[in-house]
Amino acid sequence: MEELGAAIKKRRLAKKMTQAELGKKAALDHTSVSHIEKGTRVPHRDTFRRIDKTLEAHGAIFKLRDELDDSPDAERVRSFLTNQSRANVIYHVGNHVPAMLETEEHTRMALEAGLAYFGGDLEDKLAYRSEMREILKRPDPPLFKCVLWESALQVVAGGTTIMRDQLHHLIERSREPNIELHVLPFAESAGAPDVGTVIVWEGPNDRLRAWRDTGNSFGTFINGRTEVSGLMNLYDHVRSRALAPGATRELIRKAAEGLYPCLPPDSTCP
């Protein structure tokens, strides 16, 4: 949020306002303004609406906040869910466990870890992720074709039990007829382009649209035929080097046993 804080400070100084003056006019104390400008506090989006209005930014401050925001009421976030819901086939390549295949506990831990950066309401975000998971459980679910880098199995959210349960959850979900899960093992990943998370949605009439993670914001939607085709080629390339579903389940099982063992030794594991 340092980028957003710097933008607010620049506009405040251009208006020749002190932090205290901005805070008073935007119904904030000057300490809050200081934290916001330093990027150490991420207040509710309504706060940025007030700051935007006070600085006469004509929506520029709020737009920048919205671009960095992953709150469920952000327009781009709702659009993402709509694309997931309307797709006939979802092609997913990533180095994190996809939200659609998370356990509730893993989701909570992952979201809590991100609050310091993104802010927002945890319960709202949990409800949004629940909507995401339900897409694959409805009577007419899309086909979910997912390729995960092996490193995704080592991204820790929560303690040992939560991680072990999450990996066993992946194994069980991968047996469902509409879910095709592959893992690209470390041994096969040399030279493969690691571009973070890439999703391609195939809709009615074979219409394709895509989204990709851009690292420092919610991500970018991609509509151009050439660009989307390039991402489909990426999926096909990584998929061709990944393990088959059965071998994938075995790798995940071994990862669960090796990375997140049961403690104490005589405890019962799933």
PDB file of C-alpha atoms in Angstrom:
ATOM      1  CA  MET A   1       0.000   0.000   0.000  1.00  0.00           C
ATOM      2  CA  GLU A   2       3.028   2.306  -0.125  1.00  0.00           C
ATOM      3  CA  GLU A   3       2.095   3.334  -3.685  1.00  0.00           C
ATOM      4  CA  LEU A   4      -1.341   4.426  -2.538  1.00  0.00           C
ATOM      5  CA  GLY A   5       0.043   6.241   0.506  1.00  0.00           C
ATOM      6  CA  ALA A   6       2.522   8.129  -1.652  1.00  0.00           C
ATOM      7  CA  ALA A   7      -0.273   9.209  -4.011  1.00  0.00           C
ATOM      8  CA  ILE A   8      -2.321  10.553  -1.090  1.00  0.00           C
ATOM      9  CA  LYS A   9       0.662  12.421   0.335  1.00  0.00           C
ATOM     10  CA  LYS A  10       1.474  13.970  -3.043  1.00  0.00           C
ATOM     11  CA  ARG A  11      -2.068  15.276  -3.459  1.00  0.00           C
ATOM     12  CA  ARG A  12      -2.231  16.481   0.140  1.00  0.00           C
ATOM     13  CA  LEU A  13       0.977  18.489  -0.253  1.00  0.00           C
ATOM     14  CA  ALA A  14      -0.242  19.882  -3.564  1.00  0.00           C
ATOM     15  CA  LYS A  15      -3.331  21.153  -1.709  1.00  0.00           C
ATOM     16  CA  LYS A  16      -0.996  22.607   0.972  1.00  0.00           C
ATOM     17  CA  MET A  17      -2.742  20.610   3.665  1.00  0.00           C
ATOM     18  CA  THR A  18      -1.214  19.141   6.800  1.00  0.00           C
ATOM     19  CA  GLN A  19      -2.000  15.596   7.902  1.00  0.00           C
ATOM     20  CA  ALA A  20      -4.092  17.051  10.708  1.00  0.00           C
ATOM     21  CA  GLU A  21      -6.117  19.161   8.271  1.00  0.00           C
ATOM     22  CA  LEU A  22      -6.737  16.218   5.975  1.00  0.00           C
ATOM     23  CA  GLY A  23      -7.699  14.064   8.939  1.00  0.00           C
ATOM     24  CA  LYS A  24     -10.180  16.622  10.257  1.00  0.00           C
ATOM     25  CA  LYS A  25     -11.889  17.112   6.902  1.00  0.00           C
ATOM     26  CA  ALA A  26     -11.996  13.369   6.166  1.00  0.00           C
ATOM     27  CA  ALA A  27     -13.143  12.454   9.710  1.00  0.00           C
ATOM     28  CA  LEU A  28      -9.784  10.888  10.615  1.00  0.00           C
ATOM     29  CA  ASP A  29      -7.136  11.703  13.179  1.00  0.00           C
ATOM     30  CA  HIS A  30      -3.728  12.808  11.942  1.00  0.00           C
ATOM     31  CA  THR A  31      -2.148   9.602  13.242  1.00  0.00           C
ATOM     32  CA  SER A  32      -4.371   7.565  10.941  1.00  0.00           C
ATOM     33  CA  VAL A  33      -3.414   9.762   8.002  1.00  0.00           C
ATOM     34  CA  SER A  34       0.257   9.226   8.829  1.00  0.00           C
ATOM     35  CA  HIS A  35      -0.163   5.449   8.883  1.00  0.00           C
ATOM     36  CA  ILE A  36      -2.109   5.498   5.617  1.00  0.00           C
ATOM     37  CA  GLU A  37       0.544   7.589   3.870  1.00  0.00           C
ATOM     38  CA  LYS A  38       3.262   5.239   5.113  1.00  0.00           C
ATOM     39  CA  GLY A  39       1.304   2.230   3.891  1.00  0.00           C
ATOM     40  CA  THR A  40       1.216   0.661   7.354  1.00  0.00           C
ATOM     41  CA  ARG A  41      -2.566   0.793   7.732  1.00  0.00           C
ATOM     42  CA  VAL A  42      -5.238  -0.258   5.256  1.00  0.00           C
ATOM     43  CA  PRO A  43      -8.604   1.251   6.255  1.00  0.00           C
ATOM     44  CA  HIS A  44     -12.024   0.486   4.837  1.00  0.00           C
ATOM     45  CA  ARG A  45     -12.742   1.540   1.271  1.00  0.00           C
ATOM     46  CA  ASP A  46     -15.262   4.144   2.490  1.00  0.00           C
ATOM     47  CA  THR A  47     -12.367   5.946   4.160  1.00  0.00           C
ATOM     48  CA  PHE A  48     -10.680   6.314   0.796  1.00  0.00           C
ATOM     49  CA  ARG A  49     -13.859   7.715  -0.671  1.00  0.00           C
ATOM     50  CA  ARG A  50     -13.746  10.471   1.955  1.00  0.00           C
ATOM     51  CA  ILE A  51     -10.043  11.110   1.364  1.00  0.00           C
ATOM     52  CA  ASP A  52     -10.639  11.230  -2.390  1.00  0.00           C
ATOM     53  CA  LYS A  53     -13.440  13.753  -1.953  1.00  0.00           C
ATOM     54  CA  THR A  54     -11.460  15.872   0.510  1.00  0.00           C
ATOM     55  CA  LEU A  55      -8.450  16.047  -1.814  1.00  0.00           C
ATOM     56  CA  GLU A  56     -10.709  16.705  -4.835  1.00  0.00           C
ATOM     57  CA  ALA A  57      -9.054  13.779  -6.606  1.00  0.00           C
ATOM     58  CA  HIS A  58     -12.194  13.101  -8.691  1.00  0.00           C
ATOM     59  CA  GLY A  59     -12.011   9.369  -8.096  1.00  0.00           C
ATOM     60  CA  ALA A  60      -8.286   8.920  -8.757  1.00  0.00           C
ATOM     61  CA  ILE A  61      -7.424   7.942  -5.165  1.00  0.00           C
ATOM     62  CA  PHE A  62     -10.369   5.595  -4.868  1.00  0.00           C
ATOM     63  CA  LYS A  63      -9.625   4.036  -8.253  1.00  0.00           C
ATOM     64  CA  LEU A  64      -6.043   3.321  -7.180  1.00  0.00           C
ATOM     65  CA  ARG A  65      -7.340   1.770  -3.941  1.00  0.00           C
ATOM     66  CA  ASP A  66      -9.776  -0.354  -5.946  1.00  0.00           C
ATOM     67  CA  GLU A  67      -6.951  -1.597  -8.161  1.00  0.00           C
ATOM     68  CA  LEU A  68      -5.077  -2.797  -5.081  1.00  0.00           C
ATOM     69  CA  ASP A  69      -8.152  -4.080  -3.276  1.00  0.00           C
ATOM     70  CA  ASP A  70      -9.283  -7.694  -3.151  1.00  0.00           C
ATOM     71  CA  SER A  71     -12.459  -7.004  -1.175  1.00  0.00           C
ATOM     72  CA  PRO A  72     -15.493  -8.917  -2.479  1.00  0.00           C
ATOM     73  CA  ASP A  73     -17.388  -5.727  -3.354  1.00  0.00           C
ATOM     74  CA  ALA A  74     -14.649  -4.485  -5.674  1.00  0.00           C
ATOM     75  CA  GLU A  75     -15.901  -4.523  -9.263  1.00  0.00           C
ATOM     76  CA  ARG A  76     -12.991  -6.576 -10.607  1.00  0.00           C
ATOM     77  CA  VAL A  77     -13.350  -9.153  -7.858  1.00  0.00           C
ATOM     78  CA  ARG A  78     -17.038  -9.671  -8.643  1.00  0.00           C
ATOM     79  CA  SER A  79     -16.190  -9.890 -12.340  1.00  0.00           C
ATOM     80  CA  PHE A  80     -13.661 -12.620 -11.563  1.00  0.00           C
ATOM     81  CA  LEU A  81     -16.318 -14.654  -9.746  1.00  0.00           C
ATOM     82  CA  THR A  82     -18.753 -14.163 -12.625  1.00  0.00           C
ATOM     83  CA  ASN A  83     -16.222 -15.516 -15.117  1.00  0.00           C
ATOM     84  CA  GLN A  84     -15.539 -18.526 -12.896  1.00  0.00           C
ATOM     85  CA  SER A  85     -19.257 -19.215 -12.565  1.00  0.00           C
ATOM     86  CA  ARG A  86     -20.156 -18.887 -16.253  1.00  0.00           C
ATOM     87  CA  ALA A  87     -17.275 -20.899 -17.681  1.00  0.00           C
ATOM     88  CA  ASN A  88     -17.779 -24.344 -19.153  1.00  0.00           C
ATOM     89  CA  VAL A  89     -14.094 -25.151 -18.672  1.00  0.00           C
ATOM     90  CA  ILE A  90     -11.602 -23.466 -16.349  1.00  0.00           C
ATOM     91  CA  TYR A  91      -7.892 -23.920 -17.125  1.00  0.00           C
ATOM     92  CA  HIS A  92      -5.748 -23.060 -14.104  1.00  0.00           C
ATOM     93  CA  VAL A  93      -1.951 -22.950 -13.771  1.00  0.00           C
ATOM     94  CA  GLY A  94      -0.529 -21.790 -10.471  1.00  0.00           C
ATOM     95  CA  ASN A  95       1.988 -22.011  -7.668  1.00  0.00           C
ATOM     96  CA  HIS A  96      -0.614 -21.738  -4.883  1.00  0.00           C
ATOM     97  CA  VAL A  97      -3.527 -23.995  -3.964  1.00  0.00           C
ATOM     98  CA  PRO A  98      -6.494 -22.599  -5.951  1.00  0.00           C
ATOM     99  CA  ALA A  99      -9.323 -21.063  -3.934  1.00  0.00           C
ATOM    100  CA  MET A 100     -11.816 -23.468  -5.500  1.00  0.00           C
ATOM    101  CA  LEU A 101      -9.969 -26.447  -3.972  1.00  0.00           C
ATOM    102  CA  GLU A 102      -9.206 -25.041  -0.532  1.00  0.00           C
ATOM    103  CA  THR A 103     -10.555 -26.243   2.790  1.00  0.00           C
ATOM    104  CA  GLU A 104     -12.360 -23.660   4.902  1.00  0.00           C
ATOM    105  CA  GLU A 105      -9.534 -23.681   7.461  1.00  0.00           C
ATOM    106  CA  HIS A 106      -6.828 -23.202   4.839  1.00  0.00           C
ATOM    107  CA  THR A 107      -8.827 -20.353   3.306  1.00  0.00           C
ATOM    108  CA  ARG A 108      -9.123 -18.589   6.650  1.00  0.00           C
ATOM    109  CA  MET A 109      -5.406 -18.838   7.397  1.00  0.00           C
ATOM    110  CA  ALA A 110      -4.419 -17.629   3.930  1.00  0.00           C
ATOM    111  CA  LEU A 111      -6.786 -14.665   4.066  1.00  0.00           C
ATOM    112  CA  GLU A 112      -5.738 -13.677   7.575  1.00  0.00           C
ATOM    113  CA  ALA A 113      -2.129 -13.599   6.420  1.00  0.00           C
ATOM    114  CA  GLY A 114      -3.046 -11.180   3.630  1.00  0.00           C
ATOM    115  CA  LEU A 115      -5.070  -8.704   5.701  1.00  0.00           C
ATOM    116  CA  ALA A 116      -2.016  -6.678   6.670  1.00  0.00           C
ATOM    117  CA  TYR A 117      -1.432  -5.881   3.000  1.00  0.00           C
ATOM    118  CA  PHE A 118      -4.901  -5.841   1.454  1.00  0.00           C
ATOM    119  CA  GLY A 119      -7.078  -4.926   4.425  1.00  0.00           C
ATOM    120  CA  GLY A 120     -10.801  -5.499   4.092  1.00  0.00           C
ATOM    121  CA  ASP A 121     -13.249  -7.569   6.111  1.00  0.00           C
ATOM    122  CA  LEU A 122     -12.221 -11.171   6.798  1.00  0.00           C
ATOM    123  CA  GLU A 123     -15.762 -12.523   7.038  1.00  0.00           C
ATOM    124  CA  ASP A 124     -16.738 -10.908   3.723  1.00  0.00           C
ATOM    125  CA  LYS A 125     -13.725 -12.486   2.071  1.00  0.00           C
ATOM    126  CA  LEU A 126     -14.508 -15.885   3.562  1.00  0.00           C
ATOM    127  CA  ALA A 127     -18.051 -15.669   2.189  1.00  0.00           C
ATOM    128  CA  TYR A 128     -16.658 -14.816  -1.257  1.00  0.00           C
ATOM    129  CA  ARG A 129     -14.300 -17.812  -1.186  1.00  0.00           C
ATOM    130  CA  SER A 130     -17.220 -20.009  -0.152  1.00  0.00           C
ATOM    131  CA  GLU A 131     -19.091 -18.847  -3.265  1.00  0.00           C
ATOM    132  CA  MET A 132     -16.014 -19.779  -5.285  1.00  0.00           C
ATOM    133  CA  ARG A 133     -15.869 -23.299  -3.864  1.00  0.00           C
ATOM    134  CA  GLU A 134     -19.574 -23.878  -4.436  1.00  0.00           C
ATOM    135  CA  ILE A 135     -19.174 -23.381  -8.194  1.00  0.00           C
ATOM    136  CA  LEU A 136     -17.506 -26.782  -8.474  1.00  0.00           C
ATOM    137  CA  LYS A 137     -20.157 -28.437  -6.303  1.00  0.00           C
ATOM    138  CA  ARG A 138     -23.285 -27.350  -8.137  1.00  0.00           C
ATOM    139  CA  PRO A 139     -25.295 -29.821 -10.298  1.00  0.00           C
ATOM    140  CA  ASP A 140     -23.820 -28.415 -13.529  1.00  0.00           C
ATOM    141  CA  PRO A 141     -20.242 -27.583 -12.548  1.00  0.00           C
ATOM    142  CA  PRO A 142     -17.578 -26.466 -15.006  1.00  0.00           C
ATOM    143  CA  LEU A 143     -14.691 -28.766 -15.831  1.00  0.00           C
ATOM    144  CA  PHE A 144     -11.766 -27.607 -13.710  1.00  0.00           C
ATOM    145  CA  LYS A 145      -8.393 -28.449 -15.299  1.00  0.00           C
ATOM    146  CA  CYS A 146      -5.638 -27.471 -12.917  1.00  0.00           C
ATOM    147  CA  VAL A 147      -1.850 -27.736 -13.086  1.00  0.00           C
ATOM    148  CA  LEU A 148       0.030 -26.899  -9.889  1.00  0.00           C
ATOM    149  CA  TRP A 149       3.747 -26.456  -9.467  1.00  0.00           C
ATOM    150  CA  GLU A 150       5.043 -28.758  -6.747  1.00  0.00           C
ATOM    151  CA  SER A 151       6.033 -25.653  -4.782  1.00  0.00           C
ATOM    152  CA  ALA A 152       2.309 -24.982  -4.216  1.00  0.00           C
ATOM    153  CA  LEU A 153       2.294 -27.907  -1.791  1.00  0.00           C
ATOM    154  CA  GLN A 154       4.851 -26.098   0.366  1.00  0.00           C
ATOM    155  CA  VAL A 155       3.149 -22.697   0.660  1.00  0.00           C
ATOM    156  CA  VAL A 156       2.143 -22.856   4.324  1.00  0.00           C
ATOM    157  CA  ALA A 157      -1.132 -21.359   5.552  1.00  0.00           C
ATOM    158  CA  GLY A 158      -1.809 -22.400   9.120  1.00  0.00           C
ATOM    159  CA  GLY A 159      -0.213 -25.179  11.122  1.00  0.00           C
ATOM    160  CA  THR A 160       0.721 -28.743  10.330  1.00  0.00           C
ATOM    161  CA  THR A 161      -2.774 -30.152  10.754  1.00  0.00           C
ATOM    162  CA  ILE A 162      -4.356 -27.564   8.452  1.00  0.00           C
ATOM    163  CA  MET A 163      -1.744 -28.147   5.763  1.00  0.00           C
ATOM    164  CA  ARG A 164      -1.998 -31.935   6.006  1.00  0.00           C
ATOM    165  CA  ASP A 165      -5.795 -31.740   5.781  1.00  0.00           C
ATOM    166  CA  GLN A 166      -5.502 -29.410   2.792  1.00  0.00           C
ATOM    167  CA  LEU A 167      -3.299 -31.813   0.870  1.00  0.00           C
ATOM    168  CA  HIS A 168      -5.556 -34.770   1.609  1.00  0.00           C
ATOM    169  CA  HIS A 169      -8.456 -32.589   0.493  1.00  0.00           C
ATOM    170  CA  LEU A 170      -6.700 -32.043  -2.842  1.00  0.00           C
ATOM    171  CA  ILE A 171      -6.356 -35.786  -3.261  1.00  0.00           C
ATOM    172  CA  GLU A 172     -10.039 -36.445  -2.614  1.00  0.00           C
ATOM    173  CA  ARG A 173     -11.290 -33.565  -4.761  1.00  0.00           C
ATOM    174  CA  SER A 174      -9.105 -34.724  -7.649  1.00  0.00           C
ATOM    175  CA  ARG A 175     -11.166 -37.931  -7.836  1.00  0.00           C
ATOM    176  CA  GLU A 176     -14.312 -35.989  -8.744  1.00  0.00           C
ATOM    177  CA  PRO A 177     -15.324 -36.312 -12.415  1.00  0.00           C
ATOM    178  CA  ASN A 178     -15.234 -32.572 -13.154  1.00  0.00           C
ATOM    179  CA  ILE A 179     -11.813 -31.965 -11.568  1.00  0.00           C
ATOM    180  CA  GLU A 180      -8.565 -32.801 -13.332  1.00  0.00           C
ATOM    181  CA  LEU A 181      -5.520 -32.129 -11.179  1.00  0.00           C
ATOM    182  CA  HIS A 182      -1.877 -32.395 -12.227  1.00  0.00           C
ATOM    183  CA  VAL A 183       1.297 -31.442 -10.385  1.00  0.00           C
ATOM    184  CA  LEU A 184       4.446 -30.325 -12.169  1.00  0.00           C
ATOM    185  CA  PRO A 185       7.230 -31.865 -10.056  1.00  0.00           C
ATOM    186  CA  PHE A 186      10.464 -30.042  -9.340  1.00  0.00           C
ATOM    187  CA  ALA A 187      12.339 -32.571 -11.488  1.00  0.00           C
ATOM    188  CA  GLU A 188      10.360 -31.514 -14.583  1.00  0.00           C
ATOM    189  CA  SER A 189      10.137 -27.783 -13.948  1.00  0.00           C
ATOM    190  CA  ALA A 190      13.524 -26.648 -15.286  1.00  0.00           C
ATOM    191  CA  GLY A 191      12.938 -24.219 -18.136  1.00  0.00           C
ATOM    192  CA  ALA A 192       9.175 -24.143 -17.663  1.00  0.00           C
ATOM    193  CA  PRO A 193       7.882 -20.539 -17.488  1.00  0.00           C
ATOM    194  CA  ASP A 194       6.718 -19.786 -13.950  1.00  0.00           C
ATOM    195  CA  VAL A 195       4.316 -16.879 -14.451  1.00  0.00           C
ATOM    196  CA  GLY A 196       2.435 -17.115 -11.191  1.00  0.00           C
ATOM    197  CA  THR A 197      -1.262 -17.892 -11.526  1.00  0.00           C
ATOM    198  CA  VAL A 198      -2.896 -17.967 -14.955  1.00  0.00           C
ATOM    199  CA  ILE A 199      -6.569 -18.784 -15.550  1.00  0.00           C
ATOM    200  CA  VAL A 200      -8.312 -19.221 -18.896  1.00  0.00           C
ATOM    201  CA  TRP A 201     -12.110 -19.402 -19.032  1.00  0.00           C
ATOM    202  CA  GLU A 202     -13.761 -21.252 -21.899  1.00  0.00           C
ATOM    203  CA  GLY A 203     -17.387 -20.217 -22.162  1.00  0.00           C
ATOM    204  CA  PRO A 204     -20.312 -20.832 -24.491  1.00  0.00           C
ATOM    205  CA  ASN A 205     -19.412 -20.957 -28.190  1.00  0.00           C
ATOM    206  CA  ASP A 206     -15.783 -21.663 -27.168  1.00  0.00           C
ATOM    207  CA  ARG A 207     -15.330 -18.023 -26.158  1.00  0.00           C
ATOM    208  CA  LEU A 208     -12.062 -17.556 -24.289  1.00  0.00           C
ATOM    209  CA  ARG A 209     -11.125 -14.985 -21.679  1.00  0.00           C
ATOM    210  CA  ALA A 210      -8.191 -15.020 -19.290  1.00  0.00           C
ATOM    211  CA  TRP A 211      -6.798 -13.590 -16.086  1.00  0.00           C
ATOM    212  CA  ARG A 212      -3.282 -13.573 -14.749  1.00  0.00           C
ATOM    213  CA  ASP A 213      -1.634 -12.612 -11.488  1.00  0.00           C
ATOM    214  CA  THR A 214       0.451  -9.458 -11.736  1.00  0.00           C
ATOM    215  CA  GLY A 215       2.130  -9.711  -8.358  1.00  0.00           C
ATOM    216  CA  ASN A 216       1.290  -6.355  -6.760  1.00  0.00           C
ATOM    217  CA  SER A 217      -2.443  -5.989  -7.427  1.00  0.00           C
ATOM    218  CA  PHE A 218      -5.570  -8.041  -7.932  1.00  0.00           C
ATOM    219  CA  GLY A 219      -4.430  -9.130 -11.381  1.00  0.00           C
ATOM    220  CA  THR A 220      -5.277  -8.405 -15.011  1.00  0.00           C
ATOM    221  CA  PHE A 221      -8.116  -9.575 -17.249  1.00  0.00           C
ATOM    222  CA  ILE A 222      -7.078 -10.482 -20.793  1.00  0.00           C
ATOM    223  CA  ASN A 223      -9.447 -10.526 -23.750  1.00  0.00           C
ATOM    224  CA  GLY A 224      -7.260 -10.296 -26.834  1.00  0.00           C
ATOM    225  CA  ARG A 225      -7.352 -13.460 -28.950  1.00  0.00           C
ATOM    226  CA  THR A 226      -3.574 -13.547 -29.426  1.00  0.00           C
ATOM    227  CA  GLU A 227      -2.794 -13.002 -25.746  1.00  0.00           C
ATOM    228  CA  VAL A 228      -5.347 -15.580 -24.564  1.00  0.00           C
ATOM    229  CA  SER A 229      -4.107 -18.120 -27.119  1.00  0.00           C
ATOM    230  CA  GLY A 230      -0.602 -17.594 -25.770  1.00  0.00           C
ATOM    231  CA  LEU A 231      -1.802 -18.404 -22.252  1.00  0.00           C
ATOM    232  CA  MET A 232      -3.580 -21.524 -23.486  1.00  0.00           C
ATOM    233  CA  ASN A 233      -0.302 -22.603 -25.093  1.00  0.00           C
ATOM    234  CA  LEU A 234       1.366 -22.005 -21.724  1.00  0.00           C
ATOM    235  CA  TYR A 235      -1.198 -24.237 -20.017  1.00  0.00           C
ATOM    236  CA  ASP A 236      -0.713 -26.982 -22.629  1.00  0.00           C
ATOM    237  CA  HIS A 237       3.067 -26.784 -22.299  1.00  0.00           C
ATOM    238  CA  VAL A 238       3.102 -27.030 -18.505  1.00  0.00           C
ATOM    239  CA  ARG A 239       0.385 -29.695 -18.554  1.00  0.00           C
ATOM    240  CA  SER A 240       2.457 -31.848 -20.959  1.00  0.00           C
ATOM    241  CA  ARG A 241       5.290 -31.957 -18.414  1.00  0.00           C
ATOM    242  CA  ALA A 242       3.121 -32.538 -15.351  1.00  0.00           C
ATOM    243  CA  LEU A 243       2.218 -35.837 -13.726  1.00  0.00           C
ATOM    244  CA  ALA A 244      -0.895 -37.805 -14.605  1.00  0.00           C
ATOM    245  CA  PRO A 245      -3.735 -37.667 -12.030  1.00  0.00           C
ATOM    246  CA  GLY A 246      -2.812 -40.950 -10.330  1.00  0.00           C
ATOM    247  CA  ALA A 247       0.858 -40.037 -10.015  1.00  0.00           C
ATOM    248  CA  THR A 248      -0.175 -36.568  -8.863  1.00  0.00           C
ATOM    249  CA  ARG A 249      -2.199 -38.030  -5.996  1.00  0.00           C
ATOM    250  CA  GLU A 250       0.756 -40.178  -4.960  1.00  0.00           C
ATOM    251  CA  LEU A 251       3.103 -37.198  -4.971  1.00  0.00           C
ATOM    252  CA  ILE A 252       0.669 -35.166  -2.867  1.00  0.00           C
ATOM    253  CA  ARG A 253       0.269 -38.060  -0.434  1.00  0.00           C
ATOM    254  CA  LYS A 254       4.036 -38.298   0.024  1.00  0.00           C
ATOM    255  CA  ALA A 255       4.273 -34.527   0.455  1.00  0.00           C
ATOM    256  CA  ALA A 256       1.624 -34.630   3.184  1.00  0.00           C
ATOM    257  CA  GLU A 257       3.495 -37.378   5.018  1.00  0.00           C
ATOM    258  CA  GLY A 258       6.918 -35.816   4.600  1.00  0.00           C
ATOM    259  CA  LEU A 259       6.182 -32.118   5.066  1.00  0.00           C
ATOM    260  CA  TYR A 260       3.321 -32.235   7.554  1.00  0.00           C
ATOM    261  CA  PRO A 261       3.704 -35.441   9.613  1.00  0.00           C
ATOM    262  CA  CYS A 262       1.335 -36.428  12.393  1.00  0.00           C
ATOM    263  CA  LEU A 263       2.495 -35.506  15.890  1.00  0.00           C
ATOM    264  CA  PRO A 264       2.819 -37.290  18.220  1.00  0.00           C
ATOM    265  CA  PRO A 265       4.022 -40.364  16.273  1.00  0.00           C
ATOM    266  CA  ASP A 266       1.244 -42.606  17.570  1.00  0.00           C
ATOM    267  CA  SER A 267      -1.557 -40.240  16.504  1.00  0.00           C
ATOM    268  CA  THR A 268      -4.004 -41.280  13.820  1.00  0.00           C
ATOM    269  CA  CYS A 269      -3.728 -39.530  10.464  1.00  0.00           C
ATOM    270  CA  PRO A 270      -6.245 -39.483   7.626  1.00  0.00           C
TER     271      PRO A 270
END
